[in-house]
N, CA and C atoms as an extended XYZ file, in Angstrom:
456
Properties=species:S:1:pos:R:3:atomname:S:1:resname:S:1:resid:I:1 pbc="F F F"
N       179.727      131.565       34.813 N   GLY     1
C       181.016      132.048       35.313 CA  GLY     1
C       181.995      130.942       35.520 C   GLY     1
N       182.255      130.131       34.533 N   GLY     2
C       183.310      129.109       34.602 CA  GLY     2
C       182.917      127.956       35.533 C   GLY     2
N       183.808      126.990       35.684 N   PRO     3
C       183.484      125.821       36.523 CA  PRO     3
C       183.444      126.210       37.985 C   PRO     3
N       182.606      125.580       38.764 N   GLU     4
C       182.572      125.803       40.200 CA  GLU     4
C       183.902      125.365       40.766 C   GLU     4
N       184.457      126.171       41.669 N   LEU     5
C       185.773      125.845       42.249 CA  LEU     5
C       185.686      125.419       43.699 C   LEU     5
N       184.489      125.546       44.291 N   LEU     6
C       184.347      125.162       45.685 CA  LEU     6
C       183.366      124.000       45.794 C   LEU     6
N       183.652      123.093       46.727 N   ASP     7
C       182.819      121.931       46.982 CA  ASP     7
C       181.566      122.414       47.716 C   ASP     7
N       180.396      121.936       47.296 N   GLU     8
C       179.125      122.363       47.919 CA  GLU     8
C       179.008      121.967       49.385 C   GLU     8
N       179.455      120.784       49.724 N   VAL     9
C       179.271      120.285       51.084 CA  VAL     9
C       180.226      120.926       52.072 C   VAL     9
N       181.513      121.004       51.708 N   THR    10
C       182.531      121.469       52.654 CA  THR    10
C       182.907      122.909       52.467 C   THR    10
N       182.526      123.517       51.328 N   ALA    11
C       182.947      124.884       50.961 CA  ALA    11
C       184.468      124.996       50.783 C   ALA    11
N       185.117      123.875       50.613 N   LEU    12
C       186.571      123.854       50.372 CA  LEU    12
C       186.842      123.856       48.901 C   LEU    12
N       188.083      124.249       48.473 N   PRO    13
C       188.441      124.128       47.076 CA  PRO    13
C       188.189      122.691       46.577 C   PRO    13
N       187.669      122.573       45.373 N   ASN    14
C       187.400      121.238       44.822 CA  ASN    14
C       188.592      120.754       43.971 C   ASN    14
N       188.401      119.599       43.361 N   ARG    15
C       189.455      118.963       42.558 CA  ARG    15
C       190.011      119.880       41.466 C   ARG    15
N       189.146      120.622       40.788 N   VAL    16
C       189.600      121.520       39.708 CA  VAL    16
C       190.578      122.559       40.246 C   VAL    16
N       190.194      123.188       41.347 N   LEU    17
C       191.041      124.235       41.931 CA  LEU    17
C       192.311      123.609       42.526 C   LEU    17
N       192.182      122.427       43.167 N   LEU    18
C       193.385      121.790       43.741 CA  LEU    18
C       194.391      121.420       42.656 C   LEU    18
N       193.898      120.891       41.535 N   LEU    19
C       194.806      120.518       40.454 CA  LEU    19
C       195.521      121.754       39.881 C   LEU    19
N       194.780      122.866       39.791 N   ARG    20
C       195.368      124.117       39.298 CA  ARG    20
C       196.491      124.585       40.261 C   ARG    20
N       196.215      124.493       41.572 N   GLU    21
C       197.234      124.906       42.598 CA  GLU    21
C       198.445      123.975       42.526 C   GLU    21
N       198.168      122.696       42.332 N   LEU    22
C       199.238      121.707       42.297 CA  LEU    22
C       200.127      121.917       41.086 C   LEU    22
N       199.543      122.201       39.933 N   GLU    23
C       200.294      122.511       38.720 CA  GLU    23
C       201.171      123.715       38.959 C   GLU    23
N       200.631      124.728       39.607 N   ARG    24
C       201.353      125.965       39.872 CA  ARG    24
C       202.525      125.706       40.816 C   ARG    24
N       202.283      124.883       41.847 N   GLU    25
C       203.342      124.583       42.812 CA  GLU    25
C       204.480      123.773       42.188 C   GLU    25
N       204.115      122.799       41.337 N   VAL    26
C       205.134      121.974       40.646 CA  VAL    26
C       205.960      122.874       39.734 C   VAL    26
N       205.320      123.775       38.982 N   ALA    27
C       206.018      124.682       38.090 CA  ALA    27
C       206.964      125.578       38.874 C   ALA    27
N       206.464      126.152       39.972 N   ARG    28
C       207.264      127.089       40.791 CA  ARG    28
C       208.479      126.362       41.388 C   ARG    28
N       208.250      125.170       41.898 N   CYS    29
C       209.323      124.442       42.572 CA  CYS    29
C       210.353      123.883       41.545 C   CYS    29
N       209.903      123.570       40.338 N   SER    30
C       210.863      123.097       39.341 CA  SER    30
C       211.767      124.271       38.895 C   SER    30
N       211.255      125.506       38.922 N   ARG    31
C       212.051      126.655       38.582 CA  ARG    31
C       213.018      127.050       39.736 C   ARG    31
N       212.530      126.929       40.976 N   THR    32
C       213.293      127.492       42.105 CA  THR    32
C       214.008      126.434       42.934 C   THR    32
N       213.861      125.156       42.540 N   ALA    33
C       214.448      124.045       43.290 CA  ALA    33
C       213.954      123.949       44.734 C   ALA    33
N       212.782      124.492       44.970 N   ARG    34
C       212.153      124.367       46.273 CA  ARG    34
C       211.416      123.015       46.382 C   ARG    34
N       211.050      122.653       47.584 N   LEU    35
C       210.355      121.406       47.831 CA  LEU    35
C       208.982      121.681       48.385 C   LEU    35
N       208.072      120.726       48.201 N   PHE    36
C       206.788      120.812       48.873 CA  PHE    36
C       206.244      119.415       49.146 C   PHE    36
N       205.266      119.335       49.992 N   SER    37
C       204.662      118.049       50.314 CA  SER    37
C       203.192      118.068       49.969 C   SER    37
N       202.660      116.903       49.753 N   LEU    38
C       201.239      116.675       49.519 CA  LEU    38
C       200.756      115.686       50.553 C   LEU    38
N       199.542      115.959       51.011 N   LEU    39
C       198.985      115.151       52.070 CA  LEU    39
C       197.582      114.772       51.689 C   LEU    39
N       197.187      113.505       51.893 N   THR    40
C       195.781      113.160       51.710 CA  THR    40
C       195.215      112.599       53.034 C   THR    40
N       193.961      112.880       53.201 N   VAL    41
C       193.177      112.288       54.296 CA  VAL    41
C       192.023      111.571       53.629 C   VAL    41
N       192.008      110.250       53.684 N   ARG    42
C       190.922      109.463       53.110 CA  ARG    42
C       189.992      108.973       54.242 C   ARG    42
N       188.718      109.173       54.078 N   VAL    43
C       187.767      108.709       55.080 CA  VAL    43
C       187.306      107.293       54.649 C   VAL    43
N       187.770      106.290       55.375 N   LEU    44
C       187.452      104.886       55.061 CA  LEU    44
C       186.043      104.566       55.517 C   LEU    44
N       185.317      103.820       54.708 N   GLU    45
C       183.971      103.385       55.022 CA  GLU    45
C       182.941      104.551       55.137 C   GLU    45
N       183.213      105.634       54.402 N   LEU    46
C       182.279      106.759       54.395 CA  LEU    46
C       180.912      106.336       53.844 C   LEU    46
N       180.943      105.493       52.785 N   ARG    47
C       179.685      105.053       52.194 CA  ARG    47
C       178.841      104.267       53.197 C   ARG    47
N       179.508      103.394       53.960 N   ALA    48
C       178.821      102.590       54.943 CA  ALA    48
C       178.193      103.493       56.012 C   ALA    48
N       178.923      104.546       56.402 N   TYR    49
C       178.410      105.496       57.383 CA  TYR    49
C       177.195      106.231       56.838 C   TYR    49
N       177.285      106.665       55.557 N   ALA    50
C       176.169      107.368       54.927 CA  ALA    50
C       174.942      106.460       54.880 C   ALA    50
N       175.159      105.186       54.596 N   ALA    51
C       174.073      104.214       54.514 CA  ALA    51
C       173.424      104.023       55.871 C   ALA    51
N       174.246      103.978       56.935 N   ALA    52
C       173.769      103.709       58.275 CA  ALA    52
C       173.150      104.933       58.932 C   ALA    52
N       173.771      106.062       58.776 N   ALA    53
C       173.353      107.273       59.514 CA  ALA    53
C       172.586      108.270       58.662 C   ALA    53
N       172.679      108.109       57.345 N   GLY    54
C       172.037      109.092       56.450 CA  GLY    54
C       173.048      110.014       55.830 C   GLY    54
N       172.717      110.513       54.641 N   LEU    55
C       173.626      111.381       53.895 CA  LEU    55
C       173.954      112.656       54.639 C   LEU    55
N       172.939      113.218       55.336 N   ALA    56
C       173.152      114.475       56.045 CA  ALA    56
C       174.279      114.318       57.088 C   ALA    56
N       174.284      113.207       57.796 N   CYS    57
C       175.319      112.951       58.818 CA  CYS    57
C       176.668      112.807       58.169 C   CYS    57
N       176.715      112.096       57.044 N   ALA    58
C       177.985      111.885       56.346 CA  ALA    58
C       178.517      113.241       55.826 C   ALA    58
N       177.618      114.086       55.309 N   GLU    59
C       178.039      115.414       54.850 CA  GLU    59
C       178.528      116.272       56.022 C   GLU    59
N       177.860      116.163       57.155 N   GLU    60
C       178.269      116.929       58.344 CA  GLU    60
C       179.677      116.491       58.812 C   GLU    60
N       179.901      115.192       58.732 N   LEU    61
C       181.225      114.638       59.080 CA  LEU    61
C       182.292      115.224       58.155 C   LEU    61
N       182.019      115.182       56.849 N   MET    62
C       183.020      115.690       55.868 CA  MET    62
C       183.235      117.189       56.056 C   MET    62
N       182.163      117.935       56.315 N   ALA    63
C       182.288      119.375       56.538 CA  ALA    63
C       183.125      119.651       57.786 C   ALA    63
N       182.898      118.873       58.848 N   GLY    64
C       183.660      119.045       60.087 CA  GLY    64
C       185.135      118.733       59.889 C   GLY    64
N       185.415      117.631       59.212 N   LEU    65
C       186.788      117.242       58.943 CA  LEU    65
C       187.487      118.294       58.049 C   LEU    65
N       186.760      118.759       57.029 N   GLY    66
C       187.316      119.764       56.121 CA  GLY    66
C       187.656      121.061       56.808 C   GLY    66
N       186.730      121.484       57.664 N   SER    67
C       186.907      122.736       58.391 CA  SER    67
C       188.115      122.646       59.323 C   SER    67
N       188.269      121.498       60.002 N   LEU    68
C       189.398      121.284       60.894 CA  LEU    68
C       190.732      121.203       60.127 C   LEU    68
N       190.693      120.509       58.974 N   LEU    69
C       191.863      120.437       58.125 CA  LEU    69
C       192.359      121.829       57.769 C   LEU    69
N       191.417      122.677       57.377 N   LEU    70
C       191.753      124.062       57.002 CA  LEU    70
C       192.383      124.822       58.145 C   LEU    70
N       191.912      124.587       59.380 N   ARG    71
C       192.496      125.260       60.532 CA  ARG    71
C       193.883      124.713       60.887 C   ARG    71
N       194.159      123.470       60.464 N   GLN    72
C       195.429      122.834       60.832 CA  GLN    72
C       196.565      123.169       59.878 C   GLN    72
N       196.227      123.584       58.648 N   VAL    73
C       197.320      123.938       57.693 CA  VAL    73
C       197.597      125.436       57.774 C   VAL    73
N       198.789      125.837       57.280 N   ARG    74
C       199.138      127.260       57.320 CA  ARG    74
C       198.377      128.039       56.220 C   ARG    74
N       198.339      129.339       56.367 N   THR    75
C       197.599      130.153       55.387 CA  THR    75
C       198.207      130.037       54.019 C   THR    75
N       199.518      129.765       53.913 N   MET    76
C       200.182      129.628       52.599 CA  MET    76
C       199.882      128.293       51.935 C   MET    76
N       199.313      127.336       52.681 N   ASP    77
C       198.985      126.028       52.136 CA  ASP    77
C       197.579      126.035       51.520 C   ASP    77
N       197.333      125.049       50.666 N   VAL    78
C       195.995      124.920       50.061 CA  VAL    78
C       195.445      123.566       50.427 C   VAL    78
N       194.267      123.556       51.005 N   ALA    79
C       193.615      122.280       51.358 CA  ALA    79
C       192.239      122.262       50.691 C   ALA    79
N       191.822      121.099       50.232 N   GLY    80
C       190.511      121.001       49.611 CA  GLY    80
C       190.057      119.570       49.562 C   GLY    80
N       188.974      119.348       48.827 N   ILE    81
C       188.408      118.018       48.705 CA  ILE    81
C       188.677      117.507       47.282 C   ILE    81
N       189.327      116.364       47.188 N   TYR    82
C       189.754      115.852       45.879 CA  TYR    82
C       188.723      114.886       45.316 C   TYR    82
N       188.071      114.148       46.190 N   GLY    83
C       187.043      113.203       45.760 CA  GLY    83
C       186.010      113.075       46.862 C   GLY    83
N       185.017      112.235       46.678 N   ALA    84
C       183.926      112.124       47.626 CA  ALA    84
C       184.396      111.853       49.037 C   ALA    84
N       185.473      111.077       49.182 N   ASP    85
C       185.901      110.704       50.518 CA  ASP    85
C       187.367      111.043       50.799 C   ASP    85
N       187.959      111.976       50.014 N   VAL    86
C       189.355      112.236       50.199 CA  VAL    86
C       189.675      113.742       50.126 C   VAL    86
N       190.412      114.194       51.123 N   PHE    87
C       190.888      115.577       51.184 CA  PHE    87
C       192.345      115.590       50.712 C   PHE    87
N       192.787      116.711       50.144 N   LEU    88
C       194.158      116.850       49.676 CA  LEU    88
C       194.662      118.208       50.171 C   LEU    88
N       195.897      118.217       50.681 N   ALA    89
C       196.515      119.493       51.118 CA  ALA    89
C       197.858      119.631       50.415 C   ALA    89
N       198.116      120.786       49.853 N   VAL    90
C       199.411      121.132       49.257 CA  VAL    90
C       200.162      121.992       50.272 C   VAL    90
N       201.249      121.434       50.824 N   LEU    91
C       202.035      122.094       51.859 CA  LEU    91
C       203.260      122.766       51.233 C   LEU    91
N       203.138      124.047       50.969 N   SER    92
C       204.198      124.821       50.320 CA  SER    92
C       205.487      124.821       51.114 C   SER    92
N       206.586      124.670       50.422 N   GLU    93
C       207.916      124.776       51.060 CA  GLU    93
C       208.046      123.917       52.300 C   GLU    93
N       207.346      122.784       52.281 N   ALA    94
C       207.495      121.810       53.369 CA  ALA    94
C       208.098      120.561       52.770 C   ALA    94
N       209.436      120.383       52.944 N   PRO    95
C       210.111      119.250       52.319 CA  PRO    95
C       209.632      117.913       52.859 C   PRO    95
N       209.040      117.925       54.061 N   ASP    96
C       208.600      116.689       54.689 CA  ASP    96
C       207.281      116.926       55.431 C   ASP    96
N       206.260      116.254       54.985 N   GLY    97
C       204.936      116.446       55.583 CA  GLY    97
C       204.629      115.471       56.707 C   GLY    97
N       205.634      114.691       57.126 N   ARG    98
C       205.317      113.642       58.105 CA  ARG    98
C       204.878      114.178       59.455 C   ARG    98
N       205.468      115.289       59.889 N   SER    99
C       205.052      115.867       61.174 CA  SER    99
C       203.616      116.395       61.060 C   SER    99
N       203.257      116.906       59.910 N   ALA   100
C       201.865      117.347       59.694 CA  ALA   100
C       200.881      116.180       59.761 C   ALA   100
N       201.308      115.011       59.245 N   VAL   101
C       200.472      113.802       59.293 CA  VAL   101
C       200.175      113.451       60.743 C   VAL   101
N       201.201      113.434       61.566 N   VAL   102
C       201.022      113.046       62.981 CA  VAL   102
C       200.079      114.041       63.686 C   VAL   102
N       200.345      115.330       63.468 N   ARG   103
C       199.499      116.364       64.093 CA  ARG   103
C       198.035      116.262       63.632 C   ARG   103
N       197.864      116.058       62.336 N   LEU   104
C       196.522      116.003       61.745 CA  LEU   104
C       195.778      114.785       62.233 C   LEU   104
N       196.454      113.629       62.298 N   ARG   105
C       195.793      112.399       62.733 CA  ARG   105
C       195.207      112.575       64.142 C   ARG   105
N       195.961      113.261       64.999 N   GLN   106
C       195.503      113.492       66.386 CA  GLN   106
C       194.295      114.461       66.378 C   GLN   106
N       194.415      115.551       65.656 N   ALA   107
C       193.378      116.570       65.649 CA  ALA   107
C       192.072      116.025       65.045 C   ALA   107
N       192.205      115.371       63.883 N   LEU   108
C       191.001      114.856       63.194 CA  LEU   108
C       190.347      113.745       63.994 C   LEU   108
N       191.192      112.899       64.602 N   GLY   109
C       190.690      111.754       65.391 CA  GLY   109
C       189.921      112.197       66.604 C   GLY   109
N       190.193      113.431       67.085 N   ALA   110
C       189.513      113.922       68.277 CA  ALA   110
C       188.232      114.703       67.949 C   ALA   110
N       187.975      114.910       66.655 N   LEU   111
C       186.775      115.687       66.228 CA  LEU   111
C       185.501      114.986       66.702 C   LEU   111
N       184.623      115.709       67.401 N   PRO   112
C       183.398      115.081       67.913 CA  PRO   112
C       182.563      114.353       66.843 C   PRO   112
N       182.412      114.965       65.645 N   GLN   113
C       181.635      114.306       64.586 CA  GLN   113
C       182.279      112.956       64.175 C   GLN   113
N       183.607      112.909       64.213 N   TYR   114
C       184.288      111.694       63.817 CA  TYR   114
C       184.092      110.627       64.876 C   TYR   114
N       184.236      110.992       66.137 N   ARG   115
C       184.068      110.024       67.222 CA  ARG   115
C       182.637      109.490       67.239 C   ARG   115
N       181.684      110.376       66.971 N   GLU   116
C       180.282      109.962       66.916 CA  GLU   116
C       180.052      108.965       65.743 C   GLU   116
N       180.638      109.309       64.605 N   ALA   117
C       180.477      108.460       63.417 CA  ALA   117
C       181.102      107.054       63.668 C   ALA   117
N       182.204      107.010       64.410 N   ARG   118
C       182.823      105.721       64.706 CA  ARG   118
C       181.986      104.865       65.632 C   ARG   118
N       181.151      105.524       66.440 N   ARG   119
C       180.199      104.759       67.271 CA  ARG   119
C       179.139      104.089       66.433 C   ARG   119
N       178.796      104.730       65.302 N   VAL   120
C       177.794      104.170       64.406 CA  VAL   120
C       178.397      103.078       63.493 C   VAL   120
N       179.534      103.374       62.921 N   VAL   121
C       180.228      102.413       62.032 CA  VAL   121
C       181.647      102.278       62.555 C   VAL   121
N       181.920      101.170       63.273 N   SER   122
C       183.216      101.030       63.938 CA  SER   122
C       184.393      100.888       62.941 C   SER   122
N       184.059      100.468       61.706 N   SER   123
C       185.126      100.332       60.696 CA  SER   123
C       185.499      101.657       60.030 C   SER   123
N       184.751      102.736       60.330 N   LEU   124
C       185.073      104.043       59.807 CA  LEU   124
C       186.478      104.432       60.266 C   LEU   124
N       187.282      104.974       59.375 N   GLY   125
C       188.631      105.332       59.794 CA  GLY   125
C       189.188      106.454       58.927 C   GLY   125
N       190.375      106.919       59.295 N   LEU   126
C       191.057      107.949       58.534 CA  LEU   126
C       192.397      107.387       58.107 C   LEU   126
N       192.695      107.493       56.806 N   GLU   127
C       193.965      107.042       56.271 CA  GLU   127
C       194.705      108.277       55.772 C   GLU   127
N       195.850      108.579       56.344 N   LEU   128
C       196.634      109.742       55.953 CA  LEU   128
C       197.874      109.283       55.219 C   LEU   128
N       198.159      109.937       54.096 N   LYS   129
C       199.358      109.651       53.306 CA  LYS   129
C       200.075      110.954       53.028 C   LYS   129
N       201.396      110.834       52.837 N   GLU   130
C       202.183      112.017       52.541 CA  GLU   130
C       203.166      111.699       51.461 C   GLU   130
N       203.306      112.571       50.474 N   VAL   131
C       204.379      112.429       49.468 CA  VAL   131
C       205.050      113.779       49.327 C   VAL   131
N       206.276      113.761       48.809 N   ALA   132
C       207.028      114.994       48.664 CA  ALA   132
C       207.543      115.159       47.254 C   ALA   132
N       207.605      116.412       46.823 N   TYR   133
C       208.193      116.773       45.523 CA  TYR   133
C       209.629      117.180       45.796 C   TYR   133
N       210.629      116.718       45.040 N   PRO   134
C       210.526      115.768       43.953 CA  PRO   134
C       210.784      114.304       44.360 C   PRO   134
N       210.942      114.062       45.674 N   ARG   135
C       211.278      112.716       46.158 CA  ARG   135
C       210.341      111.626       45.586 C   ARG   135
N       209.033      111.874       45.588 N   ASP   136
C       208.060      110.853       45.172 CA  ASP   136
C       207.464      111.091       43.790 C   ASP   136
N       207.924      112.127       43.134 N   GLY   137
C       207.403      112.419       41.785 CA  GLY   137
C       207.725      113.836       41.416 C   GLY   137
N       208.008      114.039       40.118 N   ALA   138
C       208.368      115.376       39.621 CA  ALA   138
C       207.258      115.952       38.768 C   ALA   138
N       206.152      115.209       38.584 N   THR   139
C       205.008      115.753       37.862 CA  THR   139
C       203.761      115.596       38.709 C   THR   139
N       202.740      116.362       38.370 N   VAL   140
C       201.471      116.282       39.080 CA  VAL   140
C       200.945      114.845       39.070 C   VAL   140
N       200.947      114.237       37.873 N   ASP   141
C       200.387      112.868       37.771 CA  ASP   141
C       201.177      111.876       38.602 C   ASP   141
N       202.515      112.006       38.612 N   ASP   142
C       203.342      111.049       39.378 CA  ASP   142
C       203.052      111.208       40.876 C   ASP   142
N       202.896      112.466       41.325 N   LEU   143
C       202.594      112.690       42.737 CA  LEU   143
C       201.234      112.154       43.112 C   LEU   143
N       200.247      112.348       42.269 N   LEU   144
C       198.903      111.849       42.515 CA  LEU   144
C       198.910      110.318       42.541 C   LEU   144
N       199.654      109.720       41.600 N   ARG   145
C       199.743      108.254       41.581 CA  ARG   145
C       200.406      107.716       42.850 C   ARG   145
N       201.429      108.445       43.350 N   ALA   146
C       202.091      108.025       44.581 CA  ALA   146
C       201.149      108.051       45.764 C   ALA   146
N       200.105      108.869       45.699 N   LEU   147
C       199.087      108.953       46.729 CA  LEU   147
C       197.913      108.022       46.422 C   LEU   147
N       198.006      107.243       45.359 N   GLN   148
C       196.976      106.348       44.887 CA  GLN   148
C       195.688      107.109       44.573 C   GLN   148
N       195.853      108.272       43.941 N   LEU   149
C       194.716      109.054       43.481 CA  LEU   149
C       194.680      108.991       41.943 C   LEU   149
N       193.479      109.155       41.394 N   GLU   150
C       193.360      109.216       39.950 CA  GLU   150
C       194.108      110.441       39.447 C   GLU   150
N       195.056      110.286       38.505 N   PRO   151
C       195.734      111.470       37.952 CA  PRO   151
C       194.731      112.425       37.265 C   PRO   151
N       195.194      113.624       37.049 N   SER   152
C       194.357      114.670       36.475 CA  SER   152
C       193.840      114.235       35.087 C   SER   152
């Protein structure tokens, strides 16, 4: 039945589905002159945490962060996992995602699994970035590059 569209660990949309949504959003906004924002949450030192605490703990951390991310974005937004240690959210009709970054940093930073993981690996951290269409790029690849992600 076609490629898997959900990530096994977090049950969130995976890279394939996120890229499809992103292409759709760029196409829609280029036709309608609407704006949108993209947000990434990168988990720094996730590998070190997996090595110290075990893969199951690292997966539990990612699942917890993913679930919280999903609760923090609106139903019209799409959030998923783009790579092993990075989440991506497409914020529809949000010309500026900076307020979302501030809100998310607080919410994710307070997550019990995250606080526990930081006790194990103190260098573990969250890096949040935000870019906007068309301010930071008018194509999917340009937007991904602006977030320092591998283009599609």
